[in-house]
PDB file of C-alpha atoms in Angstrom:
ATOM      1  CA  MET A1278      91.397 129.295 107.246  1.00  0.00           C
ATOM      2  CA  THR A1279      88.488 128.146 109.403  1.00  0.00           C
ATOM      3  CA  ALA A1280      88.285 124.394 109.635  1.00  0.00           C
ATOM      4  CA  PRO A1281      85.208 122.931 107.942  1.00  0.00           C
ATOM      5  CA  THR A1282      82.770 120.980 110.069  1.00  0.00           C
ATOM      6  CA  ILE A1283      83.462 117.240 109.850  1.00  0.00           C
ATOM      7  CA  GLU A1284      80.819 114.635 110.681  1.00  0.00           C
ATOM      8  CA  ALA A1285      80.661 110.881 110.103  1.00  0.00           C
ATOM      9  CA  ARG A1286      78.121 108.099 110.431  1.00  0.00           C
ATOM     10  CA  GLY A1287      77.923 104.407 109.837  1.00  0.00           C
ATOM     11  CA  GLU A1288      75.427 102.889 107.420  1.00  0.00           C
ATOM     12  CA  SER A1289      74.459  99.322 106.494  1.00  0.00           C
ATOM     13  CA  TRP A1290      73.174  98.485 103.007  1.00  0.00           C
ATOM     14  CA  PRO A1291      71.644  95.011 102.486  1.00  0.00           C
ATOM     15  CA  LEU A1292      72.997  92.936  99.615  1.00  0.00           C
ATOM     16  CA  ARG A1293      70.887  91.120  97.002  1.00  0.00           C
ATOM     17  CA  GLU A1294      72.488  87.862  98.163  1.00  0.00           C
ATOM     18  CA  ALA A1295      75.406  86.793 100.338  1.00  0.00           C
ATOM     19  CA  PHE A1296      78.803  87.892  99.011  1.00  0.00           C
ATOM     20  CA  VAL A1297      81.262  85.055  99.575  1.00  0.00           C
ATOM     21  CA  ILE A1298      85.037  85.045  99.244  1.00  0.00           C
ATOM     22  CA  SER A1299      87.752  82.742 100.637  1.00  0.00           C
ATOM     23  CA  ARG A1300      87.830  84.578 103.969  1.00  0.00           C
ATOM     24  CA  GLY A1301      84.088  84.540 104.667  1.00  0.00           C
ATOM     25  CA  ALA A1302      80.670  85.927 103.696  1.00  0.00           C
ATOM     26  CA  LYS A1303      78.700  89.116 104.192  1.00  0.00           C
ATOM     27  CA  THR A1304      75.055  90.016 103.698  1.00  0.00           C
ATOM     28  CA  ALA A1305      75.361  93.813 103.978  1.00  0.00           C
ATOM     29  CA  ALA A1306      77.741  96.542 102.970  1.00  0.00           C
ATOM     30  CA  ASP A1307      78.761  98.282 106.214  1.00  0.00           C
ATOM     31  CA  VAL A1308      80.152 101.696 105.252  1.00  0.00           C
ATOM     32  CA  VAL A1309      81.184 104.976 106.809  1.00  0.00           C
ATOM     33  CA  VAL A1310      80.031 108.248 105.276  1.00  0.00           C
ATOM     34  CA  ALA A1311      81.988 111.420 106.068  1.00  0.00           C
ATOM     35  CA  THR A1312      80.500 114.868 105.515  1.00  0.00           C
ATOM     36  CA  VAL A1313      82.530 118.084 105.333  1.00  0.00           C
ATOM     37  CA  THR A1314      80.722 121.425 105.358  1.00  0.00           C
ATOM     38  CA  ASP A1315      81.853 125.044 105.278  1.00  0.00           C
ATOM     39  CA  GLY A1316      78.501 126.609 106.080  1.00  0.00           C
ATOM     40  CA  GLU A1317      77.532 126.983 102.421  1.00  0.00           C
ATOM     41  CA  HIS A1318      78.753 123.862 100.636  1.00  0.00           C
ATOM     42  CA  ARG A1319      78.840 120.203 101.567  1.00  0.00           C
ATOM     43  CA  GLY A1320      81.122 117.368 100.409  1.00  0.00           C
ATOM     44  CA  ARG A1321      80.615 113.657 101.021  1.00  0.00           C
ATOM     45  CA  GLY A1322      82.837 110.596 100.922  1.00  0.00           C
ATOM     46  CA  GLU A1323      82.177 106.920 101.610  1.00  0.00           C
ATOM     47  CA  ALA A1324      84.589 104.238 102.731  1.00  0.00           C
ATOM     48  CA  VAL A1325      84.457 100.591 103.771  1.00  0.00           C
ATOM     49  CA  PRO A1326      86.266  99.535 106.936  1.00  0.00           C
ATOM     50  CA  TYR A1327      87.877  96.226 106.113  1.00  0.00           C
ATOM     51  CA  ALA A1328      88.460  93.551 108.739  1.00  0.00           C
ATOM     52  CA  ARG A1329      91.370  92.138 106.680  1.00  0.00           C
ATOM     53  CA  TYR A1330      93.289  95.269 107.650  1.00  0.00           C
ATOM     54  CA  GLY A1331      92.028  95.449 111.236  1.00  0.00           C
ATOM     55  CA  GLU A1332      89.397  98.087 110.571  1.00  0.00           C
ATOM     56  CA  THR A1333      85.886  98.365 112.052  1.00  0.00           C
ATOM     57  CA  VAL A1334      83.086 100.883 111.513  1.00  0.00           C
ATOM     58  CA  GLU A1335      83.439 102.039 115.116  1.00  0.00           C
ATOM     59  CA  GLY A1336      87.203 102.449 114.802  1.00  0.00           C
ATOM     60  CA  VAL A1337      86.982 104.429 111.578  1.00  0.00           C
ATOM     61  CA  LEU A1338      84.279 106.684 113.007  1.00  0.00           C
ATOM     62  CA  ALA A1339      86.480 107.335 116.056  1.00  0.00           C
ATOM     63  CA  ASP A1340      89.451 108.180 113.838  1.00  0.00           C
ATOM     64  CA  ILE A1341      87.441 110.688 111.821  1.00  0.00           C
ATOM     65  CA  ARG A1342      85.828 112.304 114.830  1.00  0.00           C
ATOM     66  CA  ALA A1343      89.174 112.615 116.562  1.00  0.00           C
ATOM     67  CA  ILE A1344      90.436 115.056 113.933  1.00  0.00           C
ATOM     68  CA  ALA A1345      87.236 117.108 113.543  1.00  0.00           C
ATOM     69  CA  GLY A1346      88.124 120.762 113.941  1.00  0.00           C
ATOM     70  CA  ARG A1347      91.809 120.136 113.343  1.00  0.00           C
ATOM     71  CA  VAL A1348      91.807 119.881 109.522  1.00  0.00           C
ATOM     72  CA  SER A1349      91.159 122.848 107.261  1.00  0.00           C
ATOM     73  CA  ALA A1350      92.111 121.346 103.852  1.00  0.00           C
ATOM     74  CA  ARG A1351      92.552 118.034 102.082  1.00  0.00           C
ATOM     75  CA  ALA A1352      96.350 118.428 102.138  1.00  0.00           C
ATOM     76  CA  ASP A1353      96.248 118.322 105.976  1.00  0.00           C
ATOM     77  CA  LEU A1354      94.682 114.881 106.177  1.00  0.00           C
ATOM     78  CA  THR A1355      97.827 112.784 105.849  1.00  0.00           C
ATOM     79  CA  ASN A1356      99.285 114.624 108.838  1.00  0.00           C
ATOM     80  CA  HIS A1357      96.625 112.944 110.960  1.00  0.00           C
ATOM     81  CA  LEU A1358      95.563 109.739 109.234  1.00  0.00           C
ATOM     82  CA  LYS A1359      97.367 106.807 107.629  1.00  0.00           C
ATOM     83  CA  PRO A1360      96.068 105.257 104.395  1.00  0.00           C
ATOM     84  CA  GLY A1361      92.849 103.372 105.003  1.00  0.00           C
ATOM     85  CA  ALA A1362      89.102 103.813 105.220  1.00  0.00           C
ATOM     86  CA  ALA A1363      89.067 106.921 107.438  1.00  0.00           C
ATOM     87  CA  LEU A1364      91.473 108.765 105.164  1.00  0.00           C
ATOM     88  CA  ASN A1365      89.520 107.611 102.103  1.00  0.00           C
ATOM     89  CA  ALA A1366      86.184 108.886 103.409  1.00  0.00           C
ATOM     90  CA  LEU A1367      87.577 112.302 104.329  1.00  0.00           C
ATOM     91  CA  ASP A1368      89.805 112.701 101.262  1.00  0.00           C
ATOM     92  CA  CYS A1369      86.833 112.057  98.971  1.00  0.00           C
ATOM     93  CA  ALA A1370      84.615 114.339 101.016  1.00  0.00           C
ATOM     94  CA  PHE A1371      87.113 117.176 100.674  1.00  0.00           C
ATOM     95  CA  TRP A1372      87.398 116.561  96.903  1.00  0.00           C
ATOM     96  CA  ASP A1373      83.573 116.809  96.693  1.00  0.00           C
ATOM     97  CA  LEU A1374      83.578 119.995  98.767  1.00  0.00           C
ATOM     98  CA  GLU A1375      86.193 121.535  96.466  1.00  0.00           C
ATOM     99  CA  CYS A1376      83.977 120.688  93.483  1.00  0.00           C
ATOM    100  CA  LYS A1377      80.908 122.228  95.063  1.00  0.00           C
ATOM    101  CA  ARG A1378      82.830 125.366  96.018  1.00  0.00           C
ATOM    102  CA  SER A1379      84.390 125.859  92.575  1.00  0.00           C
ATOM    103  CA  ASN A1380      81.491 124.541  90.480  1.00  0.00           C
ATOM    104  CA  ALA A1381      84.032 122.315  88.697  1.00  0.00           C
ATOM    105  CA  ARG A1382      84.174 118.559  88.233  1.00  0.00           C
ATOM    106  CA  ALA A1383      86.716 116.495  90.174  1.00  0.00           C
ATOM    107  CA  SER A1384      88.489 115.342  87.052  1.00  0.00           C
ATOM    108  CA  GLU A1385      89.260 118.958  86.146  1.00  0.00           C
ATOM    109  CA  LEU A1386      90.570 119.755  89.616  1.00  0.00           C
ATOM    110  CA  ALA A1387      92.703 116.601  89.648  1.00  0.00           C
ATOM    111  CA  GLY A1388      94.093 117.094  86.150  1.00  0.00           C
ATOM    112  CA  LEU A1389      92.627 113.816  84.929  1.00  0.00           C
ATOM    113  CA  LEU A1390      90.842 112.869  81.760  1.00  0.00           C
ATOM    114  CA  PRO A1391      87.040 113.141  82.060  1.00  0.00           C
ATOM    115  CA  PRO A1392      85.570 109.896  83.349  1.00  0.00           C
ATOM    116  CA  GLU A1393      83.979 107.695  80.716  1.00  0.00           C
ATOM    117  CA  ALA A1394      81.500 104.856  80.527  1.00  0.00           C
ATOM    118  CA  LYS A1395      83.340 101.569  80.709  1.00  0.00           C
ATOM    119  CA  THR A1396      82.707  97.864  81.116  1.00  0.00           C
ATOM    120  CA  THR A1397      82.932  96.768  84.733  1.00  0.00           C
ATOM    121  CA  ALA A1398      83.544  93.234  85.904  1.00  0.00           C
ATOM    122  CA  PHE A1399      80.622  91.547  87.640  1.00  0.00           C
ATOM    123  CA  THR A1400      81.552  89.358  90.570  1.00  0.00           C
ATOM    124  CA  LEU A1401      80.420  85.786  91.069  1.00  0.00           C
ATOM    125  CA  SER A1402      80.751  84.776  94.709  1.00  0.00           C
ATOM    126  CA  LEU A1403      82.678  81.673  95.739  1.00  0.00           C
ATOM    127  CA  ASP A1404      80.388  78.638  95.490  1.00  0.00           C
ATOM    128  CA  ALA A1405      80.203  75.143  94.128  1.00  0.00           C
ATOM    129  CA  PRO A1406      81.350  74.873  90.461  1.00  0.00           C
ATOM    130  CA  ALA A1407      77.836  74.078  89.186  1.00  0.00           C
ATOM    131  CA  THR A1408      76.301  76.982  91.073  1.00  0.00           C
ATOM    132  CA  MET A1409      78.901  79.451  89.758  1.00  0.00           C
ATOM    133  CA  ALA A1410      78.378  78.110  86.241  1.00  0.00           C
ATOM    134  CA  GLU A1411      74.623  78.537  86.550  1.00  0.00           C
ATOM    135  CA  LYS A1412      75.006  82.132  87.743  1.00  0.00           C
ATOM    136  CA  ALA A1413      77.439  82.876  84.899  1.00  0.00           C
ATOM    137  CA  ALA A1414      74.968  81.515  82.369  1.00  0.00           C
ATOM    138  CA  HIS A1415      72.189  83.678  83.845  1.00  0.00           C
ATOM    139  CA  ALA A1416      74.395  86.744  83.462  1.00  0.00           C
ATOM    140  CA  SER A1417      74.418  86.368  79.666  1.00  0.00           C
ATOM    141  CA  ASN A1418      74.090  90.149  79.170  1.00  0.00           C
ATOM    142  CA  LEU A1419      77.376  90.722  81.003  1.00  0.00           C
ATOM    143  CA  SER A1420      80.609  90.370  79.050  1.00  0.00           C
ATOM    144  CA  LEU A1421      83.181  90.554  81.861  1.00  0.00           C
ATOM    145  CA  LEU A1422      82.896  88.257  84.876  1.00  0.00           C
ATOM    146  CA  LYS A1423      85.125  87.973  87.937  1.00  0.00           C
ATOM    147  CA  LEU A1424      85.190  84.663  89.791  1.00  0.00           C
ATOM    148  CA  LYS A1425      85.833  84.581  93.506  1.00  0.00           C
ATOM    149  CA  LEU A1426      87.948  81.461  94.181  1.00  0.00           C
ATOM    150  CA  GLY A1427      88.999  79.694  97.352  1.00  0.00           C
ATOM    151  CA  GLY A1428      91.739  77.103  96.715  1.00  0.00           C
ATOM    152  CA  LEU A1429      90.443  73.512  96.736  1.00  0.00           C
ATOM    153  CA  GLY A1430      88.227  72.916  93.716  1.00  0.00           C
ATOM    154  CA  ASP A1431      89.201  76.111  91.864  1.00  0.00           C
ATOM    155  CA  ASP A1432      90.221  74.150  88.768  1.00  0.00           C
ATOM    156  CA  ASP A1433      86.652  72.778  88.573  1.00  0.00           C
ATOM    157  CA  ARG A1434      85.194  76.224  89.162  1.00  0.00           C
ATOM    158  CA  MET A1435      87.160  77.839  86.328  1.00  0.00           C
ATOM    159  CA  ARG A1436      86.365  75.007  83.900  1.00  0.00           C
ATOM    160  CA  ALA A1437      82.659  75.004  84.804  1.00  0.00           C
ATOM    161  CA  VAL A1438      82.238  78.738  84.342  1.00  0.00           C
ATOM    162  CA  ARG A1439      84.180  78.724  81.073  1.00  0.00           C
ATOM    163  CA  ALA A1440      81.970  75.898  79.764  1.00  0.00           C
ATOM    164  CA  ALA A1441      78.846  77.817  80.751  1.00  0.00           C
ATOM    165  CA  ARG A1442      80.073  81.131  79.206  1.00  0.00           C
ATOM    166  CA  PRO A1443      82.444  80.398  76.317  1.00  0.00           C
ATOM    167  CA  ASP A1444      81.798  83.985  75.104  1.00  0.00           C
ATOM    168  CA  ALA A1445      82.692  85.842  78.321  1.00  0.00           C
ATOM    169  CA  ARG A1446      85.884  87.547  79.375  1.00  0.00           C
ATOM    170  CA  LEU A1447      86.923  86.068  82.716  1.00  0.00           C
ATOM    171  CA  LEU A1448      88.975  87.338  85.642  1.00  0.00           C
ATOM    172  CA  VAL A1449      89.628  85.378  88.816  1.00  0.00           C
ATOM    173  CA  ASP A1450      90.371  86.518  92.371  1.00  0.00           C
ATOM    174  CA  ALA A1451      91.857  83.948  94.767  1.00  0.00           C
ATOM    175  CA  ASN A1452      91.919  86.355  97.732  1.00  0.00           C
ATOM    176  CA  GLU A1453      95.205  84.803  98.979  1.00  0.00           C
ATOM    177  CA  ALA A1454      93.805  81.244  98.940  1.00  0.00           C
ATOM    178  CA  TRP A1455      96.289  79.483  96.661  1.00  0.00           C
ATOM    179  CA  THR A1456      99.552  77.935  97.841  1.00  0.00           C
ATOM    180  CA  SER A1457     102.992  77.399  96.367  1.00  0.00           C
ATOM    181  CA  GLU A1458     102.031  73.729  96.005  1.00  0.00           C
ATOM    182  CA  ASN A1459      98.914  74.216  93.844  1.00  0.00           C
ATOM    183  CA  LEU A1460      99.960  77.439  92.119  1.00  0.00           C
ATOM    184  CA  ALA A1461     101.473  75.899  88.965  1.00  0.00           C
ATOM    185  CA  HIS A1462      98.476  73.614  88.412  1.00  0.00           C
ATOM    186  CA  LEU A1463      95.903  76.357  88.894  1.00  0.00           C
ATOM    187  CA  LEU A1464      97.822  78.744  86.657  1.00  0.00           C
ATOM    188  CA  SER A1465      97.816  76.050  83.972  1.00  0.00           C
ATOM    189  CA  VAL A1466      94.049  75.618  84.271  1.00  0.00           C
ATOM    190  CA  ALA A1467      93.584  79.396  84.175  1.00  0.00           C
ATOM    191  CA  ALA A1468      95.486  79.503  80.893  1.00  0.00           C
ATOM    192  CA  GLU A1469      93.440  76.574  79.580  1.00  0.00           C
ATOM    193  CA  CYS A1470      90.272  78.504  80.426  1.00  0.00           C
ATOM    194  CA  SER A1471      91.543  81.762  78.784  1.00  0.00           C
ATOM    195  CA  ILE A1472      91.435  83.663  82.054  1.00  0.00           C
ATOM    196  CA  GLU A1473      92.598  87.279  81.464  1.00  0.00           C
ATOM    197  CA  LEU A1474      93.939  88.040  84.933  1.00  0.00           C
ATOM    198  CA  ILE A1475      94.520  86.376  88.288  1.00  0.00           C
ATOM    199  CA  GLU A1476      94.248  88.509  91.422  1.00  0.00           C
ATOM    200  CA  GLN A1477      96.333  87.833  94.506  1.00  0.00           C
ATOM    201  CA  PRO A1478      96.835  84.072  94.278  1.00  0.00           C
ATOM    202  CA  LEU A1479      99.226  83.876  97.245  1.00  0.00           C
ATOM    203  CA  PRO A1480      99.036  85.474 100.670  1.00  0.00           C
ATOM    204  CA  ALA A1481     100.492  88.952 100.979  1.00  0.00           C
ATOM    205  CA  GLY A1482     103.998  88.575 102.380  1.00  0.00           C
ATOM    206  CA  ARG A1483     104.444  85.181 100.752  1.00  0.00           C
ATOM    207  CA  ASP A1484     104.420  86.393  97.197  1.00  0.00           C
ATOM    208  CA  ASP A1485     108.189  86.181  96.584  1.00  0.00           C
ATOM    209  CA  ALA A1486     107.376  82.799  94.996  1.00  0.00           C
ATOM    210  CA  LEU A1487     106.107  84.813  92.022  1.00  0.00           C
ATOM    211  CA  ARG A1488     109.495  86.381  91.339  1.00  0.00           C
ATOM    212  CA  HIS A1489     110.800  83.819  88.834  1.00  0.00           C
ATOM    213  CA  LEU A1490     107.521  82.142  87.968  1.00  0.00           C
ATOM    214  CA  ASP A1491     106.770  81.575  84.364  1.00  0.00           C
ATOM    215  CA  ARG A1492     103.158  82.556  83.752  1.00  0.00           C
ATOM    216  CA  SER A1493     100.937  82.617  80.718  1.00  0.00           C
ATOM    217  CA  VAL A1494      98.247  84.567  82.582  1.00  0.00           C
ATOM    218  CA  PRO A1495      99.114  87.945  84.146  1.00  0.00           C
ATOM    219  CA  ILE A1496      98.976  88.186  87.953  1.00  0.00           C
ATOM    220  CA  CYS A1497      97.605  91.195  89.782  1.00  0.00           C
ATOM    221  CA  ALA A1498      98.467  92.377  93.306  1.00  0.00           C
ATOM    222  CA  ASP A1499      95.537  93.259  95.546  1.00  0.00           C
ATOM    223  CA  GLU A1500      96.087  92.558  99.224  1.00  0.00           C
ATOM    224  CA  SER A1501      99.838  93.059  98.632  1.00  0.00           C
ATOM    225  CA  VAL A1502      99.478  96.636  97.371  1.00  0.00           C
ATOM    226  CA  HIS A1503      98.118  99.592  99.288  1.00  0.00           C
ATOM    227  CA  THR A1504      99.979 102.754  98.317  1.00  0.00           C
ATOM    228  CA  ALA A1505     102.530 104.029  95.816  1.00  0.00           C
ATOM    229  CA  ALA A1506     105.304 103.129  98.285  1.00  0.00           C
ATOM    230  CA  ASP A1507     104.563  99.398  97.732  1.00  0.00           C
ATOM    231  CA  VAL A1508     105.082  99.478  93.984  1.00  0.00           C
ATOM    232  CA  PRO A1509     108.897  99.240  93.671  1.00  0.00           C
ATOM    233  CA  ARG A1510     108.983  95.931  95.564  1.00  0.00           C
ATOM    234  CA  LEU A1511     105.993  94.480  93.733  1.00  0.00           C
ATOM    235  CA  ALA A1512     107.066  95.396  90.215  1.00  0.00           C
ATOM    236  CA  ALA A1513     109.329  92.347  90.009  1.00  0.00           C
ATOM    237  CA  LEU A1514     106.560  90.016  91.232  1.00  0.00           C
ATOM    238  CA  TYR A1515     103.330  91.123  89.559  1.00  0.00           C
ATOM    239  CA  ASP A1516     102.095  92.210  86.162  1.00  0.00           C
ATOM    240  CA  ALA A1517      99.370  94.496  87.449  1.00  0.00           C
ATOM    241  CA  VAL A1518      98.035  96.166  90.608  1.00  0.00           C
ATOM    242  CA  ASN A1519      94.516  96.637  91.907  1.00  0.00           C
ATOM    243  CA  VAL A1520      94.067 100.313  92.832  1.00  0.00           C
ATOM    244  CA  LYS A1521      91.425 100.700  95.573  1.00  0.00           C
ATOM    245  CA  LEU A1522      90.715 104.005  97.250  1.00  0.00           C
ATOM    246  CA  ASP A1523      90.096 102.386 100.634  1.00  0.00           C
ATOM    247  CA  LYS A1524      93.617 100.935 100.661  1.00  0.00           C
ATOM    248  CA  ALA A1525      95.364 103.953  99.106  1.00  0.00           C
ATOM    249  CA  GLY A1526      93.651 106.453 101.384  1.00  0.00           C
ATOM    250  CA  GLY A1527      91.304 108.205  98.980  1.00  0.00           C
ATOM    251  CA  LEU A1528      91.410 109.617  95.495  1.00  0.00           C
ATOM    252  CA  THR A1529      94.619 111.462  96.220  1.00  0.00           C
ATOM    253  CA  GLY A1530      96.501 108.316  97.187  1.00  0.00           C
ATOM    254  CA  ALA A1531      94.934 106.327  94.407  1.00  0.00           C
ATOM    255  CA  ILE A1532      96.141 108.741  91.761  1.00  0.00           C
ATOM    256  CA  ALA A1533      99.660 108.531  93.163  1.00  0.00           C
ATOM    257  CA  LEU A1534      99.519 104.708  93.192  1.00  0.00           C
ATOM    258  CA  LEU A1535      98.240 104.557  89.612  1.00  0.00           C
ATOM    259  CA  ARG A1536     101.000 106.882  88.383  1.00  0.00           C
ATOM    260  CA  GLU A1537     103.740 104.962  90.219  1.00  0.00           C
ATOM    261  CA  ALA A1538     102.445 101.662  88.852  1.00  0.00           C
ATOM    262  CA  ARG A1539     102.442 102.989  85.324  1.00  0.00           C
ATOM    263  CA  ARG A1540     105.977 104.291  85.815  1.00  0.00           C
ATOM    264  CA  HIS A1541     107.058 100.717  86.631  1.00  0.00           C
ATOM    265  CA  GLY A1542     105.278  99.279  83.583  1.00  0.00           C
ATOM    266  CA  LEU A1543     102.455  97.597  85.496  1.00  0.00           C
ATOM    267  CA  LYS A1544      98.899  97.258  84.229  1.00  0.00           C
ATOM    268  CA  ILE A1545      96.026  98.700  86.215  1.00  0.00           C
ATOM    269  CA  MET A1546      92.827  97.341  87.658  1.00  0.00           C
ATOM    270  CA  VAL A1547      90.638  99.854  89.471  1.00  0.00           C
ATOM    271  CA  GLY A1548      88.545  98.163  92.115  1.00  0.00           C
ATOM    272  CA  SER A1549      86.456  98.939  95.193  1.00  0.00           C
ATOM    273  CA  MET A1550      84.988  97.191  98.201  1.00  0.00           C
ATOM    274  CA  VAL A1551      81.306  96.240  98.298  1.00  0.00           C
ATOM    275  CA  ALA A1552      79.738  99.652  98.771  1.00  0.00           C
ATOM    276  CA  THR A1553      77.245 102.130  97.391  1.00  0.00           C
ATOM    277  CA  SER A1554      77.651 104.434  94.400  1.00  0.00           C
ATOM    278  CA  LEU A1555      79.063 107.155  96.655  1.00  0.00           C
ATOM    279  CA  ALA A1556      82.196 105.085  97.277  1.00  0.00           C
ATOM    280  CA  VAL A1557      82.475 103.958  93.667  1.00  0.00           C
ATOM    281  CA  ALA A1558      82.055 107.397  92.083  1.00  0.00           C
ATOM    282  CA  PRO A1559      85.589 108.730  92.831  1.00  0.00           C
ATOM    283  CA  ALA A1560      87.119 105.515  91.484  1.00  0.00           C
ATOM    284  CA  MET A1561      85.398 106.207  88.169  1.00  0.00           C
ATOM    285  CA  LEU A1562      87.891 109.091  87.667  1.00  0.00           C
ATOM    286  CA  LEU A1563      90.628 106.461  87.221  1.00  0.00           C
ATOM    287  CA  ALA A1564      88.643 104.402  84.717  1.00  0.00           C
ATOM    288  CA  PRO A1565      90.099 106.071  81.566  1.00  0.00           C
ATOM    289  CA  GLU A1566      93.609 104.949  82.592  1.00  0.00           C
ATOM    290  CA  ALA A1567      92.679 101.446  83.705  1.00  0.00           C
ATOM    291  CA  ASP A1568      93.065  98.161  81.813  1.00  0.00           C
ATOM    292  CA  TRP A1569      90.211  96.605  83.850  1.00  0.00           C
ATOM    293  CA  ILE A1570      87.693  98.057  86.231  1.00  0.00           C
ATOM    294  CA  ASP A1571      85.875  96.125  88.929  1.00  0.00           C
ATOM    295  CA  LEU A1572      83.333  98.614  90.269  1.00  0.00           C
ATOM    296  CA  ASP A1573      80.201  96.494  90.548  1.00  0.00           C
ATOM    297  CA  GLY A1574      79.497  97.226  94.201  1.00  0.00           C
ATOM    298  CA  PRO A1575      76.165  99.008  93.514  1.00  0.00           C
ATOM    299  CA  LEU A1576      74.968  96.032  91.477  1.00  0.00           C
ATOM    300  CA  LEU A1577      75.415  93.763  94.486  1.00  0.00           C
ATOM    301  CA  LEU A1578      73.128  95.880  96.695  1.00  0.00           C
ATOM    302  CA  ALA A1579      69.421  95.265  97.264  1.00  0.00           C
ATOM    303  CA  HIS A1580      69.067  98.993  96.581  1.00  0.00           C
ATOM    304  CA  ASP A1581      71.501 101.878  96.017  1.00  0.00           C
ATOM    305  CA  ARG A1582      71.464 105.435  97.351  1.00  0.00           C
ATOM    306  CA  GLU A1583      69.792 108.374  95.583  1.00  0.00           C
ATOM    307  CA  HIS A1584      71.490 109.580  92.396  1.00  0.00           C
ATOM    308  CA  GLY A1585      73.374 106.260  92.186  1.00  0.00           C
ATOM    309  CA  LEU A1586      75.592 105.384  89.286  1.00  0.00           C
ATOM    310  CA  HIS A1587      73.849 104.152  86.151  1.00  0.00           C
ATOM    311  CA  VAL A1588      74.892 100.654  85.099  1.00  0.00           C
ATOM    312  CA  GLU A1589      73.398  98.957  82.071  1.00  0.00           C
ATOM    313  CA  ASN A1590      74.474  95.573  80.654  1.00  0.00           C
ATOM    314  CA  GLY A1591      77.748  95.792  82.512  1.00  0.00           C
ATOM    315  CA  ILE A1592      78.557  99.329  81.340  1.00  0.00           C
ATOM    316  CA  ILE A1593      78.993 101.744  84.251  1.00  0.00           C
ATOM    317  CA  TYR A1594      78.564 105.458  83.598  1.00  0.00           C
ATOM    318  CA  PRO A1595      80.284 108.441  85.309  1.00  0.00           C
ATOM    319  CA  PRO A1596      78.702 110.031  88.372  1.00  0.00           C
ATOM    320  CA  GLN A1597      76.408 113.007  88.266  1.00  0.00           C
ATOM    321  CA  PRO A1598      77.435 115.959  90.479  1.00  0.00           C
ATOM    322  CA  GLU A1599      74.367 115.385  92.686  1.00  0.00           C
ATOM    323  CA  LEU A1600      76.063 112.137  93.810  1.00  0.00           C
ATOM    324  CA  TRP A1601      79.712 113.223  94.004  1.00  0.00           C
ATOM    325  CA  GLY A1602      82.385 115.313  92.332  1.00  0.00           C
TER     326      GLY A1602
END
C-alpha cells in the first residue's frame, strides 16, 4: 500500500481571556494540525503539545515530519510514535481519512455508539475567590462548572463559588497543587460544598497517599493517567480517570483506556486540552460512555475554526463530517 502524504503545521488560536491553572497561564491555544491525504481524500487531526509532559509545537512537528512516507495505515503509527500529541494528531487524521474514504462515520468504524449531545463542564480559571464567584454567577445559563484550583485559598474559592451558584453542579481540578498536609481539610470543604468530583489533587507519583484515604467526594486521575497500561496501578487509588486523547495517543488509545478503566470499575471523565473543535470532535465519540465530559475548549477561544462544534447553554453537539469523522 502506498503511504499517504503526511503534512503538519502549527497554529495559534487566541483565547477570550487568559486561561489560568496552578502551573501558569496562557492566552492562546497553540496546536498542531496533521493532514493525511491519499490523492483523493483528506483526513485531519489536531493535538496540543503540552509542556507538562515536555512537549513543544516544534518538537511535535518534527516527530510527525520524521515519519512522513513511512506510515501507510493507522495501525503502523505506534511502531514509530509513543502516546502523546504527535500520535494523537496523526491517529485522528487517519481516522478522518478512513471516514472520508468509506463514507462512514467514525463511530461506526470504531464500533462505538453514535455520539450524542451532552452537557459539558465549563471551566473557571484560577483566580481570587470573589472573581471566580462573580464569573460563576455570570454563567447562570451553564449547569456544570469546573473550578481550577491552586492550593492556598482553595477552601475559600469553593465556598465562594458555591454561594454564588447554589444551583450548579461543581467539579474541581487542583492540577496537582494540593499536599498531604491540606488534603483532608480541602476534601472536607469539597464535601461541604457538594462538589461532584475532584481532579488530581496530589502530584502524579505522590498519589499513594490516596490508597487508604476515606473520601466522601470521588477523586479522578488526570496527570497520573495516560494510557490503558496505567489503569491497574491507579484503580486502588482513584475513583475515576480523565481520558484525554493527547495523553492516550489519539482516539485509538483513548478507546483502549476507557475500556480498561471500565473493566476496573472506574468512572470516566472525557476531557481535552484547550484547543479548537477539530481536537474536541474525536473526543465526542466517547461522550456516550462518560460520566462527565469536559470539552469546553472551543468556548474558551476568541473564535473557532470553520464548521466548529455547536455548543448552546452548556450542551455540546456531535461534529459534522465537514469538521471531522
